[in-house]
Amino acid sequence: KTIFQYISVLIRIAIRIRPQSAAAAKSAAAAAVAGGQLPSRIISLSGQLRSRTLQTILRHTEEQGQRWARFTELNALLKGFRSHELTVLCGRTGTGKTTLLSEYSLDLCEQGVPTLWGSFEVPLHRLCSLMLHQFAGRPLHREPVDTVNAVMDAFGSLPMHFLDYHGPQSTAAVLRDLEAATAGPLGVRHAVIDNLQFLLGGEADASMADRFLRQDRFVGQLRQLVNRTGLHVSLVAHPRKEDPKKLLDVGSVYGGGKVTQEADNVLLLQDESGLDDRPHPQRYLQVAKNRHDGQLGRMPLLFDRQSKSYRRLRAQQQQGGSAQPVRESGSTSVAASGS
């Protein structure tokens, strides 16, 4: 008897608090609109939204961001380096992802963009050695110690900083340090994470689904950090295990798809040397996703082993040529005039 009484009480409570029917909800919404009221999260093009939209249109040049000096071809594709963005760089092992991103970030840092490097795969002393060669533009091992020290002093004046981490780390600690670097006296505007898989580590007994879930969670937290602080994060990601005789595409990035979904820019380091159908194989950086304005294309790369540097513009100028990016429209690639 007690059980039946309890059930009857629950039924009466459920009847009293049952949700509105679809018709009742629609009627209430119509009445609110008729009365000049809208739900708090529904707005029109007025007030603050109108003001911010107007500023976006009028400040078109400023919205294009910081221009590159070493990689000027990227200015035509990405329209510069901007805050509040997440850039993903993907390339196969041994194609030079760290080398390229080192100079890519150095280019911006030399122009006053405070930068924080998180090198989880390459030890910091090796990364710094690479950067110093790129900064000096010549092989330093042939120079006397005093000269090398002078180069290091000059490099030390740049707003370049490093996370003292190596190998797998706590994602909470890394996120905390990134946020502190943006808010503190360093005023970091560009953070580099090289690379995603080394940071997260690989658990031998973890399932593929668990790895993807952990990676997706961290990428989502990075996206929130970028949106909240204005930081620009450049994230290196490994590709899936695919046929090495095929070029990479956006779907080649390792993971469940969230990495490329959350990214504003997806850059693919392509190497045609393993392709049998290319009589003149090239290495180039492909802009495969560009949320800012949709411009896609590629920037051919020439590597100088002496300075460990990609300086295509300088190399072509010495040969009397001009450097232009190759633009892509849909699935068709067209070489710009002069390339």
Short mmCIF file of N, CA, C and O in Angstrom, two decimals, residues 80-127:
data_model
loop_
_atom_site.label_atom_id
_atom_site.label_comp_id
_atom_site.label_asym_id
_atom_site.label_seq_id
_atom_site.Cartn_x
_atom_site.Cartn_y
_atom_site.Cartn_z
N GLY A 80 48.48 37.35 -43.86
CA GLY A 80 49.17 37.75 -42.64
C GLY A 80 48.83 36.87 -41.44
O GLY A 80 48.02 35.96 -41.50
N PHE A 81 49.49 37.21 -40.34
CA PHE A 81 49.37 36.48 -39.07
C PHE A 81 48.42 37.25 -38.17
O PHE A 81 48.63 38.43 -37.89
N ARG A 82 47.35 36.60 -37.70
CA ARG A 82 46.32 37.27 -36.90
C ARG A 82 46.17 36.62 -35.52
O ARG A 82 46.54 35.46 -35.33
N SER A 83 45.63 37.36 -34.60
CA SER A 83 45.32 36.83 -33.27
C SER A 83 44.06 35.97 -33.34
O SER A 83 43.37 35.94 -34.36
N HIS A 84 43.77 35.28 -32.25
CA HIS A 84 42.55 34.46 -32.11
C HIS A 84 42.46 33.36 -33.16
O HIS A 84 41.36 32.99 -33.58
N GLU A 85 43.61 32.82 -33.62
CA GLU A 85 43.55 31.78 -34.63
C GLU A 85 44.36 30.55 -34.21
O GLU A 85 45.30 30.66 -33.41
N LEU A 86 43.97 29.41 -34.76
CA LEU A 86 44.67 28.14 -34.56
C LEU A 86 45.14 27.64 -35.91
O LEU A 86 44.33 27.43 -36.82
N THR A 87 46.47 27.49 -36.06
CA THR A 87 47.06 27.00 -37.30
C THR A 87 47.62 25.60 -37.08
O THR A 87 48.34 25.38 -36.09
N VAL A 88 47.30 24.67 -37.95
CA VAL A 88 47.80 23.30 -37.86
C VAL A 88 48.76 23.05 -39.01
O VAL A 88 48.43 23.31 -40.18
N LEU A 89 49.95 22.56 -38.69
CA LEU A 89 50.94 22.19 -39.70
C LEU A 89 51.13 20.68 -39.65
O LEU A 89 51.41 20.11 -38.61
N CYS A 90 50.97 20.04 -40.80
CA CYS A 90 51.09 18.58 -40.88
C CYS A 90 52.05 18.21 -42.00
O CYS A 90 52.05 18.83 -43.07
N GLY A 91 52.88 17.23 -41.76
CA GLY A 91 53.81 16.73 -42.77
C GLY A 91 54.37 15.39 -42.32
O GLY A 91 54.40 15.09 -41.12
N ARG A 92 54.81 14.61 -43.27
CA ARG A 92 55.35 13.29 -42.93
C ARG A 92 56.69 13.43 -42.21
O ARG A 92 57.37 14.45 -42.30
N THR A 93 57.07 12.36 -41.52
CA THR A 93 58.33 12.33 -40.79
C THR A 93 59.50 12.59 -41.73
O THR A 93 59.60 12.00 -42.80
N GLY A 94 60.38 13.51 -41.31
CA GLY A 94 61.58 13.78 -42.07
C GLY A 94 61.43 14.83 -43.16
O GLY A 94 62.39 15.11 -43.88
N THR A 95 60.24 15.43 -43.29
CA THR A 95 60.06 16.43 -44.35
C THR A 95 60.43 17.84 -43.89
O THR A 95 60.43 18.76 -44.71
N GLY A 96 60.71 18.03 -42.61
CA GLY A 96 61.20 19.34 -42.15
C GLY A 96 60.17 20.21 -41.47
O GLY A 96 60.25 21.45 -41.56
N LYS A 97 59.21 19.62 -40.77
CA LYS A 97 58.16 20.41 -40.10
C LYS A 97 58.76 21.36 -39.06
O LYS A 97 58.45 22.56 -39.03
N THR A 98 59.62 20.83 -38.19
CA THR A 98 60.21 21.66 -37.13
C THR A 98 61.10 22.75 -37.73
O THR A 98 61.08 23.90 -37.29
N THR A 99 61.88 22.39 -38.75
CA THR A 99 62.76 23.36 -39.39
C THR A 99 61.97 24.51 -40.01
O THR A 99 62.31 25.68 -39.84
N LEU A 100 60.89 24.17 -40.69
CA LEU A 100 60.06 25.19 -41.32
C LEU A 100 59.37 26.06 -40.28
O LEU A 100 59.38 27.29 -40.37
N LEU A 101 58.78 25.44 -39.27
CA LEU A 101 58.05 26.20 -38.26
C LEU A 101 58.99 27.05 -37.41
O LEU A 101 58.62 28.12 -36.94
N SER A 102 60.23 26.57 -37.23
CA SER A 102 61.21 27.37 -36.51
C SER A 102 61.44 28.70 -37.23
O SER A 102 61.40 29.78 -36.61
N GLU A 103 61.66 28.65 -38.54
CA GLU A 103 61.91 29.89 -39.28
C GLU A 103 60.63 30.71 -39.46
O GLU A 103 60.67 31.94 -39.47
N TYR A 104 59.51 30.04 -39.61
CA TYR A 104 58.20 30.68 -39.72
C TYR A 104 57.94 31.55 -38.48
O TYR A 104 57.51 32.70 -38.58
N SER A 105 58.22 30.98 -37.31
CA SER A 105 58.01 31.73 -36.06
C SER A 105 59.09 32.79 -35.84
O SER A 105 58.82 33.86 -35.31
N LEU A 106 60.32 32.47 -36.27
CA LEU A 106 61.42 33.44 -36.15
C LEU A 106 61.14 34.67 -37.00
O LEU A 106 61.43 35.81 -36.59
N ASP A 107 60.59 34.47 -38.18
CA ASP A 107 60.21 35.57 -39.07
C ASP A 107 59.31 36.56 -38.33
O ASP A 107 59.54 37.78 -38.35
N LEU A 108 58.29 36.05 -37.66
CA LEU A 108 57.35 36.91 -36.94
C LEU A 108 57.99 37.53 -35.71
O LEU A 108 57.78 38.70 -35.38
N CYS A 109 58.81 36.73 -34.99
CA CYS A 109 59.44 37.22 -33.77
C CYS A 109 60.40 38.36 -34.08
O CYS A 109 60.50 39.32 -33.31
N GLU A 110 61.11 38.30 -35.19
CA GLU A 110 62.03 39.37 -35.59
C GLU A 110 61.28 40.67 -35.85
O GLU A 110 61.86 41.76 -35.81
N GLN A 111 59.98 40.57 -36.09
CA GLN A 111 59.15 41.76 -36.32
C GLN A 111 58.40 42.18 -35.06
O GLN A 111 57.51 43.02 -35.12
N GLY A 112 58.78 41.59 -33.93
CA GLY A 112 58.23 42.04 -32.66
C GLY A 112 57.06 41.26 -32.12
O GLY A 112 56.40 41.70 -31.17
N VAL A 113 56.77 40.08 -32.69
CA VAL A 113 55.68 39.24 -32.18
C VAL A 113 56.22 38.36 -31.06
O VAL A 113 56.99 37.43 -31.32
N PRO A 114 55.86 38.61 -29.79
CA PRO A 114 56.34 37.77 -28.69
C PRO A 114 55.90 36.33 -28.86
O PRO A 114 54.71 36.05 -29.06
N THR A 115 56.86 35.42 -28.80
CA THR A 115 56.63 34.03 -29.18
C THR A 115 57.03 33.09 -28.05
O THR A 115 58.05 33.31 -27.39
N LEU A 116 56.25 32.03 -27.86
CA LEU A 116 56.55 31.00 -26.87
C LEU A 116 56.58 29.65 -27.57
O LEU A 116 55.59 29.24 -28.18
N TRP A 117 57.73 28.97 -27.49
CA TRP A 117 57.90 27.67 -28.15
C TRP A 117 57.76 26.54 -27.14
O TRP A 117 58.42 26.53 -26.10
N GLY A 118 56.93 25.57 -27.49
CA GLY A 118 56.85 24.33 -26.73
C GLY A 118 57.36 23.20 -27.61
O GLY A 118 56.64 22.72 -28.49
N SER A 119 58.60 22.78 -27.39
CA SER A 119 59.22 21.73 -28.21
C SER A 119 59.20 20.43 -27.42
O SER A 119 60.05 20.19 -26.57
N PHE A 120 58.23 19.58 -27.72
CA PHE A 120 58.06 18.35 -26.95
C PHE A 120 58.74 17.15 -27.59
O PHE A 120 58.87 16.11 -26.97
N GLU A 121 59.19 17.32 -28.83
CA GLU A 121 59.89 16.24 -29.53
C GLU A 121 61.39 16.50 -29.61
O GLU A 121 62.21 15.63 -29.31
N VAL A 122 61.76 17.70 -30.02
CA VAL A 122 63.17 18.06 -30.19
C VAL A 122 63.68 18.73 -28.91
O VAL A 122 63.06 19.67 -28.43
N PRO A 123 64.81 18.29 -28.34
CA PRO A 123 65.37 18.94 -27.15
C PRO A 123 65.62 20.42 -27.41
O PRO A 123 65.98 20.82 -28.54
N LEU A 124 65.47 21.25 -26.39
CA LEU A 124 65.55 22.70 -26.56
C LEU A 124 66.90 23.15 -27.11
O LEU A 124 66.96 24.09 -27.91
N HIS A 125 68.00 22.52 -26.67
CA HIS A 125 69.31 22.99 -27.14
C HIS A 125 69.47 22.75 -28.64
O HIS A 125 70.13 23.53 -29.33
N ARG A 126 68.84 21.70 -29.15
CA ARG A 126 68.90 21.45 -30.60
C ARG A 126 68.01 22.44 -31.35
O ARG A 126 68.37 22.93 -32.44
N LEU A 127 66.84 22.74 -30.80
CA LEU A 127 65.96 23.72 -31.41
C LEU A 127 66.64 25.10 -31.45
O LEU A 127 66.60 25.79 -32.48
#
